[in-house]
């Protein structure tokens, strides 16, 4: 007997177990899809709220301060520094 025929006979012989497996698989799929849908809706809602409030900010490196910082570190002999960033309205 081939594989497909044996699989069909197994499903036919164990009707209760097969129906339960299909039910569980369906419930898991529905829950995963609902989670993805909620995640997408939350992201869109956050974007819309940000647009309505006008809270969009673009960050860019302040190259002038970075050069000054690099020069001062070279003169002082190194050390750890921070990366200067300035906020510009989008």
mmCIF file of C-alpha atoms in Angstrom:
data_model
loop_
_atom_site.group_PDB
_atom_site.id
_atom_site.type_symbol
_atom_site.label_atom_id
_atom_site.label_comp_id
_atom_site.label_asym_id
_atom_site.label_seq_id
_atom_site.Cartn_x
_atom_site.Cartn_y
_atom_site.Cartn_z
ATOM 1 C CA UNK A 1 0.000 0.000 0.000
ATOM 2 C CA UNK A 2 1.224 3.440 -0.743
ATOM 3 C CA UNK A 3 1.788 6.250 1.763
ATOM 4 C CA UNK A 4 -1.349 8.260 0.948
ATOM 5 C CA UNK A 5 -3.637 5.246 1.252
ATOM 6 C CA UNK A 6 -2.147 4.272 4.628
ATOM 7 C CA UNK A 7 -2.502 7.864 5.860
ATOM 8 C CA UNK A 8 -6.173 7.944 4.811
ATOM 9 C CA UNK A 9 -6.875 4.632 6.534
ATOM 10 C CA UNK A 10 -5.147 5.870 9.721
ATOM 11 C CA UNK A 11 -7.247 9.060 9.751
ATOM 12 C CA UNK A 12 -10.391 7.027 9.088
ATOM 13 C CA UNK A 13 -9.611 4.569 11.899
ATOM 14 C CA UNK A 14 -8.893 7.327 14.462
ATOM 15 C CA UNK A 15 -11.713 9.773 13.742
ATOM 16 C CA UNK A 16 -11.859 11.345 17.215
ATOM 17 C CA UNK A 17 -8.130 11.941 17.442
ATOM 18 C CA UNK A 18 -8.011 13.350 13.885
ATOM 19 C CA UNK A 19 -10.876 15.769 14.529
ATOM 20 C CA UNK A 20 -9.220 16.905 17.765
ATOM 21 C CA UNK A 21 -5.913 17.517 15.952
ATOM 22 C CA UNK A 22 -7.631 19.563 13.236
ATOM 23 C CA UNK A 23 -9.463 21.585 15.902
ATOM 24 C CA UNK A 24 -6.274 22.296 17.885
ATOM 25 C CA UNK A 25 -4.365 23.233 14.726
ATOM 26 C CA UNK A 26 -7.164 25.599 13.676
ATOM 27 C CA UNK A 27 -7.273 27.273 17.101
ATOM 28 C CA UNK A 28 -3.487 27.793 17.080
ATOM 29 C CA UNK A 29 -3.589 29.298 13.577
ATOM 30 C CA UNK A 30 -6.427 31.653 14.511
ATOM 31 C CA UNK A 31 -4.568 32.831 17.626
ATOM 32 C CA UNK A 32 -1.352 33.475 15.679
ATOM 33 C CA UNK A 33 -3.206 35.425 12.995
ATOM 34 C CA UNK A 34 -5.076 37.437 15.647
ATOM 35 C CA UNK A 35 -1.780 38.303 17.330
ATOM 36 C CA UNK A 36 -0.278 39.488 14.046
ATOM 37 C CA UNK A 37 -3.391 41.546 13.348
ATOM 38 C CA UNK A 38 -3.259 43.186 16.792
ATOM 39 C CA UNK A 39 0.449 43.956 16.384
ATOM 40 C CA UNK A 40 -0.120 45.620 13.014
ATOM 41 C CA UNK A 41 -3.060 47.634 14.360
ATOM 42 C CA UNK A 42 -0.999 48.814 17.342
ATOM 43 C CA UNK A 43 1.845 49.969 15.088
ATOM 44 C CA UNK A 44 -0.549 51.868 12.825
ATOM 45 C CA UNK A 45 -2.276 53.417 15.826
ATOM 46 C CA UNK A 46 1.065 54.581 17.236
ATOM 47 C CA UNK A 47 2.067 56.122 13.913
ATOM 48 C CA UNK A 48 -1.280 57.898 13.607
ATOM 49 C CA UNK A 49 -1.038 59.252 17.183
ATOM 50 C CA UNK A 50 2.491 60.517 16.517
ATOM 51 C CA UNK A 51 1.337 62.267 13.338
ATOM 52 C CA UNK A 52 -1.621 63.917 15.084
ATOM 53 C CA UNK A 53 0.521 65.136 17.957
ATOM 54 C CA UNK A 54 3.285 66.318 15.652
ATOM 55 C CA UNK A 55 5.975 64.543 17.610
ATOM 56 C CA UNK A 56 8.128 63.522 14.654
ATOM 57 C CA UNK A 57 11.790 64.218 15.297
ATOM 58 C CA UNK A 58 14.743 63.458 13.049
ATOM 59 C CA UNK A 59 18.096 62.837 14.696
ATOM 60 C CA UNK A 60 21.315 63.619 12.901
ATOM 61 C CA UNK A 61 24.947 63.688 13.902
ATOM 62 C CA UNK A 62 26.350 67.104 14.778
ATOM 63 C CA UNK A 63 29.523 66.915 12.715
ATOM 64 C CA UNK A 64 30.974 70.166 14.014
ATOM 65 C CA UNK A 65 30.797 69.028 17.633
ATOM 66 C CA UNK A 66 32.140 65.614 16.606
ATOM 67 C CA UNK A 67 35.211 67.216 15.001
ATOM 68 C CA UNK A 68 35.770 69.391 18.071
ATOM 69 C CA UNK A 69 35.441 66.377 20.311
ATOM 70 C CA UNK A 70 37.891 64.360 18.209
ATOM 71 C CA UNK A 71 40.413 67.190 18.261
ATOM 72 C CA UNK A 72 40.162 67.573 22.043
ATOM 73 C CA UNK A 73 40.552 63.807 22.537
ATOM 74 C CA UNK A 74 43.672 63.771 20.351
ATOM 75 C CA UNK A 75 45.172 66.632 22.320
ATOM 76 C CA UNK A 76 44.309 65.095 25.700
ATOM 77 C CA UNK A 77 45.597 61.664 24.746
ATOM 78 C CA UNK A 78 42.404 59.710 24.082
ATOM 79 C CA UNK A 79 39.624 58.643 26.396
ATOM 80 C CA UNK A 80 36.008 57.707 25.893
ATOM 81 C CA UNK A 81 33.542 60.203 24.560
ATOM 82 C CA UNK A 82 29.942 60.508 23.567
ATOM 83 C CA UNK A 83 28.510 60.866 20.099
ATOM 84 C CA UNK A 84 26.923 64.337 19.704
ATOM 85 C CA UNK A 85 23.406 64.323 18.259
ATOM 86 C CA UNK A 86 21.122 67.230 17.448
ATOM 87 C CA UNK A 87 17.353 66.994 17.002
ATOM 88 C CA UNK A 88 15.718 68.610 13.998
ATOM 89 C CA UNK A 89 11.937 68.806 13.510
ATOM 90 C CA UNK A 90 10.843 66.587 10.651
#
